[in-house]
mmCIF file of C-alpha atoms and ligand atoms in Angstrom:
data_model
loop_
_atom_site.group_PDB
_atom_site.id
_atom_site.type_symbol
_atom_site.label_atom_id
_atom_site.label_comp_id
_atom_site.label_asym_id
_atom_site.label_seq_id
_atom_site.Cartn_x
_atom_site.Cartn_y
_atom_site.Cartn_z
ATOM 1 C CA MET A 70 2.843 -9.994 20.304
ATOM 2 C CA ILE A 71 1.102 -6.735 19.541
ATOM 3 C CA ASP A 72 -0.014 -6.268 15.978
ATOM 4 C CA ILE A 73 1.607 -3.154 14.595
ATOM 5 C CA ALA A 74 0.365 -1.881 11.267
ATOM 6 C CA SER A 75 3.055 -1.083 8.710
ATOM 7 C CA PRO A 76 3.018 2.316 7.001
ATOM 8 C CA LEU A 77 3.482 0.322 3.824
ATOM 9 C CA ARG A 78 1.009 -2.106 2.295
ATOM 10 C CA LEU A 79 0.507 -4.262 -0.708
ATOM 11 C CA ARG A 80 -3.083 -4.637 -1.823
ATOM 12 C CA ILE A 81 -3.464 -7.887 -3.778
ATOM 13 C CA ASP A 82 -6.474 -8.332 -6.024
ATOM 14 C CA SER A 83 -7.561 -11.937 -5.795
ATOM 15 C CA ALA A 84 -10.214 -11.553 -8.509
ATOM 16 C CA ALA A 85 -7.586 -10.245 -10.907
ATOM 17 C CA LEU A 86 -5.243 -13.088 -10.016
ATOM 18 C CA VAL A 87 -7.946 -15.694 -10.712
ATOM 19 C CA SER A 88 -9.068 -13.902 -13.883
ATOM 20 C CA ASN A 89 -5.466 -13.953 -15.165
ATOM 21 C CA TRP A 90 -5.183 -17.630 -14.391
ATOM 22 C CA ARG A 91 -8.437 -18.368 -16.182
ATOM 23 C CA TRP A 92 -7.322 -16.459 -19.297
ATOM 24 C CA LEU A 93 -3.999 -18.255 -19.297
ATOM 25 C CA ALA A 94 -5.743 -21.641 -18.767
ATOM 26 C CA ALA A 95 -8.041 -20.935 -21.749
ATOM 27 C CA GLN A 96 -5.003 -20.105 -23.968
ATOM 28 C CA SER A 97 -3.130 -23.125 -22.726
ATOM 29 C CA GLY A 98 -5.638 -25.653 -24.024
ATOM 30 C CA GLN A 99 -4.820 -28.321 -21.409
ATOM 31 C CA ALA A 100 -4.121 -27.926 -17.717
ATOM 32 C CA CYS A 101 -2.641 -24.681 -16.428
ATOM 33 C CA GLY A 102 -0.450 -24.624 -13.282
ATOM 34 C CA ALA A 103 1.280 -21.792 -11.507
ATOM 35 C CA ALA A 104 4.869 -20.846 -10.705
ATOM 36 C CA ILE A 105 4.881 -19.562 -7.195
ATOM 37 C CA LYS A 106 8.638 -19.495 -6.478
ATOM 38 C CA ALA A 107 10.199 -16.487 -4.787
ATOM 39 C CA ASP A 108 7.185 -16.293 -2.417
ATOM 40 C CA GLY A 109 4.690 -16.100 -5.262
ATOM 41 C CA TYR A 110 6.763 -13.506 -7.048
ATOM 42 C CA GLY A 111 6.701 -11.332 -3.972
ATOM 43 C CA LEU A 112 2.959 -11.452 -3.354
ATOM 44 C CA GLY A 113 2.995 -14.339 -0.839
ATOM 45 C CA ALA A 114 3.050 -17.942 -2.073
ATOM 46 C CA ARG A 115 0.538 -19.206 0.453
ATOM 47 C CA GLY A 116 -2.124 -16.696 -0.457
ATOM 48 C CA VAL A 117 -1.521 -17.178 -4.219
ATOM 49 C CA MET A 118 -1.767 -20.988 -3.807
ATOM 50 C CA ARG A 119 -4.928 -20.745 -1.758
ATOM 51 C CA HIS A 120 -6.787 -18.505 -4.225
ATOM 52 C CA LEU A 121 -5.680 -20.460 -7.342
ATOM 53 C CA ALA A 122 -6.306 -23.856 -5.803
ATOM 54 C CA ALA A 123 -9.853 -22.643 -4.988
ATOM 55 C CA ALA A 124 -10.226 -21.638 -8.646
ATOM 56 C CA GLY A 125 -9.214 -25.105 -9.816
ATOM 57 C CA CYS A 126 -5.415 -24.875 -10.275
ATOM 58 C CA ARG A 127 -3.766 -28.178 -9.356
ATOM 59 C CA ASP A 128 -0.092 -27.921 -10.235
ATOM 60 C CA PHE A 129 2.329 -25.559 -8.461
ATOM 61 C CA PHE A 130 6.037 -24.934 -8.921
ATOM 62 C CA VAL A 131 8.582 -23.585 -6.443
ATOM 63 C CA ALA A 132 12.352 -23.215 -6.805
ATOM 64 C CA THR A 133 13.631 -24.807 -3.574
ATOM 65 C CA TRP A 134 12.754 -27.277 -0.835
ATOM 66 C CA ALA A 135 12.607 -24.498 1.703
ATOM 67 C CA GLU A 136 9.895 -22.878 -0.375
ATOM 68 C CA ALA A 137 8.080 -26.209 -0.574
ATOM 69 C CA ALA A 138 8.283 -26.776 3.201
ATOM 70 C CA ALA A 139 6.852 -23.288 3.767
ATOM 71 C CA LEU A 140 3.640 -24.319 1.869
ATOM 72 C CA MET A 141 2.828 -27.375 4.032
ATOM 73 C CA PRO A 142 0.309 -28.808 4.563
ATOM 74 C CA LEU A 143 -0.894 -28.921 0.972
ATOM 75 C CA ALA A 144 -4.596 -28.811 0.190
ATOM 76 C CA GLU A 145 -6.227 -32.036 -1.022
ATOM 77 C CA GLY A 146 -5.452 -32.789 -4.659
ATOM 78 C CA VAL A 147 -2.770 -30.210 -5.093
ATOM 79 C CA SER A 148 0.657 -31.139 -6.605
ATOM 80 C CA LEU A 149 3.908 -29.324 -5.893
ATOM 81 C CA SER A 150 7.108 -29.605 -7.888
ATOM 82 C CA VAL A 151 10.553 -28.283 -6.874
ATOM 83 C CA LEU A 152 12.240 -26.865 -9.962
ATOM 84 C CA HIS A 153 15.816 -26.871 -8.674
ATOM 85 C CA GLY A 154 15.968 -30.597 -8.179
ATOM 86 C CA VAL A 155 17.578 -32.562 -5.371
ATOM 87 C CA GLY A 156 21.081 -31.842 -4.130
ATOM 88 C CA LYS A 157 22.601 -34.103 -1.485
ATOM 89 C CA SER A 158 21.414 -31.832 1.306
ATOM 90 C CA ASP A 159 17.872 -31.783 0.028
ATOM 91 C CA MET A 160 17.256 -35.512 0.252
ATOM 92 C CA ILE A 161 15.649 -35.523 3.710
ATOM 93 C CA ALA A 162 13.141 -32.857 2.584
ATOM 94 C CA ALA A 163 12.625 -34.616 -0.751
ATOM 95 C CA ARG A 164 11.805 -37.942 0.960
ATOM 96 C CA THR A 165 9.508 -36.503 3.631
ATOM 97 C CA LEU A 166 7.621 -33.710 1.914
ATOM 98 C CA PRO A 167 4.728 -34.422 -0.389
ATOM 99 C CA ALA A 168 6.396 -32.660 -3.349
ATOM 100 C CA ARG A 169 8.248 -33.909 -6.466
ATOM 101 C CA PRO A 170 11.774 -32.934 -7.408
ATOM 102 C CA VAL A 171 12.377 -31.833 -10.990
ATOM 103 C CA LEU A 172 15.526 -33.814 -11.765
ATOM 104 C CA ASN A 173 17.999 -31.640 -13.694
ATOM 105 C CA SER A 174 21.200 -33.663 -14.060
ATOM 106 C CA LEU A 175 22.404 -37.242 -14.372
ATOM 107 C CA GLU A 176 23.750 -36.877 -10.857
ATOM 108 C CA GLN A 177 20.309 -36.000 -9.556
ATOM 109 C CA VAL A 178 18.767 -38.892 -11.489
ATOM 110 C CA ALA A 179 21.261 -41.273 -9.811
ATOM 111 C CA ARG A 180 20.574 -39.773 -6.381
ATOM 112 C CA TRP A 181 16.801 -40.134 -6.825
ATOM 113 C CA ARG A 182 17.142 -43.720 -8.078
ATOM 114 C CA GLU A 183 19.198 -44.626 -5.044
ATOM 115 C CA ALA A 184 17.238 -42.867 -2.352
ATOM 116 C CA GLY A 185 13.899 -41.826 -3.803
ATOM 117 C CA GLU A 186 12.191 -45.097 -2.886
ATOM 118 C CA GLY A 187 10.623 -45.355 -6.338
ATOM 119 C CA LYS A 188 8.494 -42.295 -5.779
ATOM 120 C CA PRO A 189 7.446 -40.280 -8.849
ATOM 121 C CA CYS A 190 9.623 -37.347 -10.020
ATOM 122 C CA ASP A 191 9.598 -34.715 -12.700
ATOM 123 C CA VAL A 192 12.438 -34.338 -15.179
ATOM 124 C CA MET A 193 13.732 -31.162 -16.897
ATOM 125 C CA ILE A 194 15.151 -31.494 -20.420
ATOM 126 C CA ASP A 195 17.344 -28.628 -21.595
ATOM 127 C CA THR A 196 16.280 -27.991 -25.224
ATOM 128 C CA GLY A 197 18.688 -25.083 -25.742
ATOM 129 C CA MET A 198 18.723 -22.693 -22.844
ATOM 130 C CA ASN A 199 21.790 -24.238 -21.124
ATOM 131 C CA ARG A 200 20.532 -23.477 -17.653
ATOM 132 C CA LEU A 201 19.009 -26.383 -15.789
ATOM 133 C CA GLY A 202 18.161 -29.809 -17.187
ATOM 134 C CA LEU A 203 19.535 -32.907 -18.942
ATOM 135 C CA ARG A 204 20.656 -32.527 -22.468
ATOM 136 C CA PRO A 205 18.446 -34.600 -24.806
ATOM 137 C CA GLU A 206 21.309 -36.958 -25.648
ATOM 138 C CA GLU A 207 21.870 -37.543 -21.909
ATOM 139 C CA ALA A 208 18.148 -38.281 -21.417
ATOM 140 C CA LEU A 209 17.803 -40.554 -24.407
ATOM 141 C CA GLY A 210 20.620 -42.975 -23.555
ATOM 142 C CA GLY A 211 18.493 -45.012 -21.224
ATOM 143 C CA ALA A 212 19.451 -42.909 -18.160
ATOM 144 C CA LEU A 213 15.812 -42.405 -17.209
ATOM 145 C CA ASP A 214 14.634 -46.004 -17.771
ATOM 146 C CA GLY A 215 12.496 -47.238 -14.951
ATOM 147 C CA LEU A 216 11.887 -43.815 -13.310
ATOM 148 C CA VAL A 217 8.256 -42.951 -12.644
ATOM 149 C CA ILE A 218 8.108 -39.629 -14.442
ATOM 150 C CA GLU A 219 5.023 -37.590 -13.676
ATOM 151 C CA THR A 220 5.889 -34.495 -15.731
ATOM 152 C CA LEU A 221 8.633 -34.085 -18.337
ATOM 153 C CA LEU A 222 9.519 -30.411 -18.643
ATOM 154 C CA SER A 223 11.552 -28.089 -20.741
ATOM 155 C CA HIS A 224 11.822 -24.267 -20.500
ATOM 156 C CA LEU A 225 11.771 -21.611 -23.239
ATOM 157 C CA ALA A 226 14.650 -19.201 -23.330
ATOM 158 C CA SER A 227 13.281 -16.547 -25.674
ATOM 159 C CA ALA A 228 9.493 -16.855 -25.595
ATOM 160 C CA ASP A 229 9.002 -13.152 -24.881
ATOM 161 C CA GLU A 230 10.555 -12.432 -28.334
ATOM 162 C CA ASP A 231 9.794 -13.521 -31.913
ATOM 163 C CA SER A 232 12.935 -15.600 -32.030
ATOM 164 C CA PRO A 233 13.646 -18.666 -34.128
ATOM 165 C CA GLN A 234 14.777 -20.267 -30.925
ATOM 166 C CA ASN A 235 11.118 -20.828 -29.969
ATOM 167 C CA ALA A 236 10.433 -23.122 -32.866
ATOM 168 C CA SER A 237 13.717 -24.914 -32.503
ATOM 169 C CA GLN A 238 13.043 -25.611 -28.768
ATOM 170 C CA LEU A 239 9.523 -26.738 -29.642
ATOM 171 C CA ALA A 240 10.926 -29.214 -32.249
ATOM 172 C CA ALA A 241 13.561 -30.488 -29.785
ATOM 173 C CA PHE A 242 10.928 -30.975 -27.106
ATOM 174 C CA ARG A 243 8.655 -32.834 -29.458
ATOM 175 C CA ALA A 244 11.475 -35.153 -30.428
ATOM 176 C CA VAL A 245 12.197 -35.938 -26.748
ATOM 177 C CA ARG A 246 8.534 -36.506 -26.043
ATOM 178 C CA GLU A 247 8.426 -39.216 -28.680
ATOM 179 C CA GLN A 248 11.009 -41.193 -26.796
ATOM 180 C CA ILE A 249 10.676 -40.611 -23.077
ATOM 181 C CA PRO A 250 7.488 -41.831 -21.450
ATOM 182 C CA ALA A 251 5.969 -39.497 -18.846
ATOM 183 C CA ARG A 252 2.423 -39.001 -17.630
ATOM 184 C CA ARG A 253 2.419 -35.349 -18.816
ATOM 185 C CA TYR A 254 4.596 -33.007 -20.814
ATOM 186 C CA SER A 255 5.068 -29.245 -20.104
ATOM 187 C CA LEU A 256 6.922 -26.513 -21.931
ATOM 188 C CA ALA A 257 5.320 -23.103 -21.697
ATOM 189 C CA ASN A 258 5.736 -20.299 -19.203
ATOM 190 C CA SER A 259 3.641 -17.112 -19.457
ATOM 191 C CA ALA A 260 5.193 -15.970 -22.678
ATOM 192 C CA GLY A 261 5.230 -19.509 -24.131
ATOM 193 C CA ILE A 262 1.426 -19.669 -23.605
ATOM 194 C CA CYS A 263 1.101 -16.555 -25.746
ATOM 195 C CA LEU A 264 2.977 -18.303 -28.557
ATOM 196 C CA GLY A 265 -0.069 -20.505 -29.218
ATOM 197 C CA ALA A 266 -1.629 -23.898 -28.488
ATOM 198 C CA ASP A 267 1.312 -25.758 -30.115
ATOM 199 C CA TYR A 268 3.319 -24.826 -27.021
ATOM 200 C CA GLY A 269 0.652 -25.886 -24.560
ATOM 201 C CA PHE A 270 1.177 -29.719 -24.367
ATOM 202 C CA ASP A 271 -0.502 -31.210 -21.219
ATOM 203 C CA LEU A 272 0.404 -28.571 -18.659
ATOM 204 C CA THR A 273 1.575 -24.978 -18.670
ATOM 205 C CA ARG A 274 3.526 -23.120 -15.963
ATOM 206 C CA PRO A 275 2.799 -19.397 -16.008
ATOM 207 C CA GLY A 276 4.296 -17.083 -13.350
ATOM 208 C CA LEU A 277 4.622 -13.485 -14.430
ATOM 209 C CA ALA A 278 1.260 -13.135 -16.204
ATOM 210 C CA LEU A 279 -0.654 -14.480 -13.204
ATOM 211 C CA TYR A 280 0.660 -11.552 -11.174
ATOM 212 C CA GLY A 281 -0.242 -8.881 -13.765
ATOM 213 C CA GLY A 282 2.923 -8.960 -15.981
ATOM 214 C CA ILE A 283 2.531 -8.629 -19.744
ATOM 215 C CA PRO A 284 4.879 -11.246 -21.233
ATOM 216 C CA ARG A 285 4.025 -10.477 -24.866
ATOM 217 C CA GLU A 286 1.702 -8.192 -26.808
ATOM 218 C CA GLU A 287 -0.899 -11.010 -27.078
ATOM 219 C CA ALA A 288 -1.625 -10.692 -23.355
ATOM 220 C CA ARG A 289 -2.229 -6.897 -23.399
ATOM 221 C CA GLY A 290 -5.796 -6.135 -22.538
ATOM 222 C CA ALA A 291 -6.477 -9.582 -21.088
ATOM 223 C CA ILE A 292 -4.117 -9.537 -18.149
ATOM 224 C CA ARG A 293 -5.116 -7.404 -15.120
ATOM 225 C CA GLN A 294 -2.972 -5.678 -12.479
ATOM 226 C CA VAL A 295 -2.843 -7.750 -9.306
ATOM 227 C CA ALA A 296 -0.318 -5.993 -7.012
ATOM 228 C CA PHE A 297 -0.962 -2.466 -5.783
ATOM 229 C CA PRO A 298 1.701 -1.064 -3.470
ATOM 230 C CA GLU A 299 0.620 1.759 -1.220
ATOM 231 C CA ALA A 300 2.591 4.007 1.117
ATOM 232 C CA ARG A 301 1.482 6.242 3.945
ATOM 233 C CA VAL A 302 2.202 10.004 3.912
ATOM 234 C CA LEU A 303 4.363 10.703 6.978
ATOM 235 C CA GLN A 304 4.563 14.439 6.509
ATOM 236 C CA LEU A 305 3.415 17.191 4.154
ATOM 237 C CA ARG A 306 5.592 20.187 3.776
ATOM 238 C CA GLU A 307 5.570 23.436 1.846
ATOM 239 C CA VAL A 308 8.779 23.859 -0.183
ATOM 240 C CA PRO A 309 9.393 27.456 -1.281
ATOM 241 C CA ALA A 310 10.247 28.091 -4.919
ATOM 242 C CA GLY A 311 13.983 27.660 -5.413
ATOM 243 C CA GLU A 312 14.561 25.163 -2.576
ATOM 244 C CA THR A 313 15.490 21.542 -3.199
ATOM 245 C CA VAL A 314 14.280 18.181 -1.939
ATOM 246 C CA GLY A 315 16.244 15.153 -0.803
ATOM 247 C CA TYR A 316 19.749 13.731 -1.017
ATOM 248 C CA GLY A 317 21.939 15.466 -3.550
ATOM 249 C CA ALA A 318 19.385 18.250 -3.991
ATOM 250 C CA THR A 319 18.462 16.826 -7.387
ATOM 251 C CA TRP A 320 14.974 18.440 -7.584
ATOM 252 C CA THR A 321 14.309 22.122 -7.258
ATOM 253 C CA ALA A 322 10.814 23.548 -6.684
ATOM 254 C CA GLN A 323 9.938 25.727 -9.637
ATOM 255 C CA ARG A 324 7.044 27.188 -7.717
ATOM 256 C CA THR A 325 6.122 27.041 -4.054
ATOM 257 C CA SER A 326 5.146 23.362 -3.810
ATOM 258 C CA ARG A 327 3.414 21.035 -1.410
ATOM 259 C CA VAL A 328 5.504 17.900 -0.986
ATOM 260 C CA ALA A 329 4.314 14.664 0.492
ATOM 261 C CA VAL A 330 6.994 12.512 2.115
ATOM 262 C CA ALA A 331 5.926 8.810 2.131
ATOM 263 C CA ASN A 332 7.111 5.721 3.949
ATOM 264 C CA MET A 333 8.821 3.749 1.236
ATOM 265 C CA GLY A 334 12.246 3.511 -0.323
ATOM 266 C CA TYR A 335 14.777 1.321 -2.000
ATOM 267 C CA ALA A 336 14.823 -1.042 0.925
ATOM 268 C CA ASP A 337 11.265 -1.847 -0.048
ATOM 269 C CA GLY A 338 12.207 -2.619 -3.673
ATOM 270 C CA TYR A 339 11.307 0.867 -4.804
ATOM 271 C CA LEU A 340 14.617 1.467 -6.377
ATOM 272 C CA ARG A 341 16.439 4.669 -7.193
ATOM 273 C CA CYS A 342 15.823 4.259 -10.943
ATOM 274 C CA HIS A 343 12.260 5.390 -10.432
ATOM 275 C CA ALA A 344 13.559 8.888 -9.940
ATOM 276 C CA GLY A 345 12.543 11.032 -12.908
ATOM 277 C CA SER A 346 9.638 8.856 -13.977
ATOM 278 C CA GLY A 347 7.935 7.357 -10.831
ATOM 279 C CA GLY A 348 4.699 8.632 -9.360
ATOM 280 C CA ALA A 349 1.690 7.950 -7.207
ATOM 281 C CA THR A 350 -1.973 8.845 -7.167
ATOM 282 C CA TRP A 351 -4.393 9.943 -4.500
ATOM 283 C CA ARG A 352 -8.086 10.334 -5.354
ATOM 284 C CA ALA A 353 -7.346 10.387 -9.040
ATOM 285 C CA ARG A 354 -4.735 13.140 -8.660
ATOM 286 C CA ASP A 355 -1.270 12.499 -9.994
ATOM 287 C CA LEU A 356 1.718 13.044 -7.689
ATOM 288 C CA PRO A 357 5.042 12.956 -9.551
ATOM 289 C CA LEU A 358 8.011 11.603 -7.594
ATOM 290 C CA VAL A 359 10.539 14.333 -6.854
ATOM 291 C CA GLY A 360 14.227 14.017 -5.934
ATOM 292 C CA ARG A 361 16.036 10.856 -5.115
ATOM 293 C CA VAL A 362 14.517 7.741 -3.585
ATOM 294 C CA SER A 363 15.988 7.178 -0.059
ATOM 295 C CA MET A 364 16.232 3.880 1.782
ATOM 296 C CA ASP A 365 12.891 4.338 3.516
ATOM 297 C CA LEU A 366 11.443 7.535 2.180
ATOM 298 C CA VAL A 367 10.330 9.012 -1.034
ATOM 299 C CA ALA A 368 8.883 12.439 -1.873
ATOM 300 C CA PHE A 369 6.019 13.333 -4.234
ATOM 301 C CA ASP A 370 4.839 16.670 -5.467
ATOM 302 C CA ALA A 371 1.380 16.957 -4.015
ATOM 303 C CA SER A 372 0.740 20.529 -5.136
ATOM 304 C CA ASP A 373 -2.317 19.404 -7.086
ATOM 305 C CA ALA A 374 -3.706 17.052 -4.420
ATOM 306 C CA ASP A 375 -5.886 19.350 -2.454
ATOM 307 C CA GLY A 376 -6.989 17.763 0.816
ATOM 308 C CA LEU A 377 -4.224 15.193 1.093
ATOM 309 C CA GLY A 378 -3.086 14.981 4.702
ATOM 310 C CA GLU A 379 -0.668 13.105 6.942
ATOM 311 C CA GLY A 380 -1.649 9.511 7.323
ATOM 312 C CA ASP A 381 -3.305 9.188 3.957
ATOM 313 C CA TRP A 382 -2.305 6.386 1.653
ATOM 314 C CA LEU A 383 -0.698 7.028 -1.736
ATOM 315 C CA ALA A 384 -1.194 4.404 -4.479
ATOM 316 C CA LEU A 385 2.084 3.886 -6.321
ATOM 317 C CA ASP A 386 2.050 3.843 -10.094
ATOM 318 C CA TYR A 387 2.724 0.118 -10.568
ATOM 319 C CA ASP A 388 1.331 -0.948 -13.966
ATOM 320 C CA LEU A 389 4.093 -3.474 -14.487
ATOM 321 C CA ALA A 390 4.582 -3.133 -18.226
ATOM 322 C CA GLN A 391 4.531 0.659 -18.101
ATOM 323 C CA VAL A 392 6.732 0.997 -15.086
ATOM 324 C CA ALA A 393 9.218 -1.504 -16.572
ATOM 325 C CA ASP A 394 9.498 0.559 -19.724
ATOM 326 C CA ARG A 395 10.015 3.753 -17.781
ATOM 327 C CA SER A 396 12.367 2.433 -15.097
ATOM 328 C CA GLY A 397 14.501 -0.075 -17.057
ATOM 329 C CA LEU A 398 13.666 -2.761 -14.483
ATOM 330 C CA SER A 399 12.032 -5.964 -15.674
ATOM 331 C CA GLN A 400 8.455 -6.756 -14.666
ATOM 332 C CA TYR A 401 9.864 -9.699 -12.790
ATOM 333 C CA GLU A 402 12.161 -7.395 -10.729
ATOM 334 C CA LEU A 403 9.315 -5.017 -10.020
ATOM 335 C CA LEU A 404 7.376 -7.880 -8.410
ATOM 336 C CA THR A 405 10.022 -10.005 -6.688
ATOM 337 C CA GLY A 406 11.836 -6.994 -5.306
ATOM 338 C CA LEU A 407 8.917 -5.882 -3.148
ATOM 339 C CA GLY A 408 10.378 -6.287 0.366
ATOM 340 C CA THR A 409 9.240 -7.727 3.584
ATOM 341 C CA ARG A 410 7.964 -4.484 5.138
ATOM 342 C CA TYR A 411 4.611 -4.413 3.288
ATOM 343 C CA ASP A 412 1.502 -5.613 5.042
ATOM 344 C CA ARG A 413 0.199 -7.843 2.343
ATOM 345 C CA TYR A 414 -3.599 -8.002 2.213
ATOM 346 C CA TRP A 415 -5.974 -9.619 -0.174
ATOM 347 C CA ILE A 416 -9.114 -8.069 -1.511
HETATM 348 C C1 PLP B 706 9.840 -19.287 -13.360
HETATM 349 C C2 PLP B 706 9.565 -20.433 -14.253
HETATM 350 C C3 PLP B 706 8.294 -20.410 -14.904
HETATM 351 C C4 PLP B 706 7.395 -19.259 -14.947
HETATM 352 O O1 PLP B 706 7.882 -18.277 -15.837
HETATM 353 P P1 PLP B 706 7.163 -16.923 -16.224
HETATM 354 O O2 PLP B 706 8.058 -16.278 -17.236
HETATM 355 O O3 PLP B 706 7.186 -16.150 -14.895
HETATM 356 O O4 PLP B 706 5.812 -17.201 -16.616
HETATM 357 C C5 PLP B 706 8.014 -21.612 -15.658
HETATM 358 N N1 PLP B 706 8.876 -22.625 -15.725
HETATM 359 C C6 PLP B 706 10.059 -22.609 -15.110
HETATM 360 C C7 PLP B 706 10.962 -23.769 -15.216
HETATM 361 C C8 PLP B 706 10.452 -21.490 -14.360
HETATM 362 O O5 PLP B 706 11.663 -21.499 -13.756
#
C-alpha cells in the first residue's frame, strides 16, 4: 500500500501528556492510572498507553472488550480494566484476554462466578450516579463473597462542580470500603483528583486532564495542551469587498480579503458551532474563521497573514477550556470527536 499523507494532522505532545500525568499522580497521593477509552479520547490509545507506561503508569481503563483487544499485547507489568463489564457475548474475550472486567451488576457477578475461572475482577459500586455499578445494598448482601476483587471502584457524578454530591459519594464509598475487601480502592477521575487527597484512595483514573482538559480551576496553569489539530491550506483566494464566503453566504467581506480554504470540516469533528468564534494561527498571525464550516472545508480570513501560501499548515485554536467556552461543546467532545482522517503523530 502506498503511504498517502493526509491534508489533516494531529500533533500530539508526548512531553505534555507525561507532564500532565505526573501532576495528576502528585495530586493523587497514591497510584495514578489512565482512562484511555474511546481510543485514548481521540488521540490514539496505543500511543497514549506506550508513553504513559514508559513514564511509570501501570493501570489503564477502556470501555469495551474490543478496545481492550486492540491494545494487545500488553507491555510487561501493565494492567487493563474494562469498565463496561461482561455481557454474555463478551465472555470469550474476557476469558482469553489479559484484562479484568469491571463487574457492574449482580447478573455480571453471577456470570463471572460461573465462567470466570476464579480470575480476579474489578467491581463498580454506584454511590449515587445511577449509571453503571451495583448499589451498595446489593454489594453488601454477600453477593461478592469469594470473588477475588483487585480494584473496587466508584465514579463521581459532579466532581467538576462544588456540589454536596461529592461529599455524599465520598462518604458512601468509605462505608462500602469498610465492608468489602479488595486489594485496592479507586474513586477519582480528573475532576475528583482536584477535589483533594481525600478522594485519592489507592488509585485514581484520570482521563480528560491527561489530554489537556481543565476539569476544575485547581488544574489551570498545571495542565498543558496535548492535542494540536492542523489543517493544510488547499487554496488562497482574494474575496472582493461585498462578496460572501461559503454555504448560506453567512460572511461578507467588509474589505477586499485574502481567504485561506483549509482541508477540515465537521466530518473531522470540527463542528459547525465553531462558526463565529473559531480560528487558526500561522506564524503567530491570527486567522479568524469565516462563514460556515462545511463537511470537509473551512475558510479563514488570512488578510493579515502575509506570506501564507497553498500547502502551508494552519494550527487550529484548540485550547480545550477556551474553545469549550466559546463553542458550547464540552472539552470531552472536542477531543473524542476528532475523526479518523487526521494523521496522528507524536512529538
Ligand atoms: C471516563 C472515566 C474516567 C475518566 O474520567 P475523566 O473525567 O475523563 O477524568 C474515570 N472513571 C470512569 C469509570 C470513567 O468512565
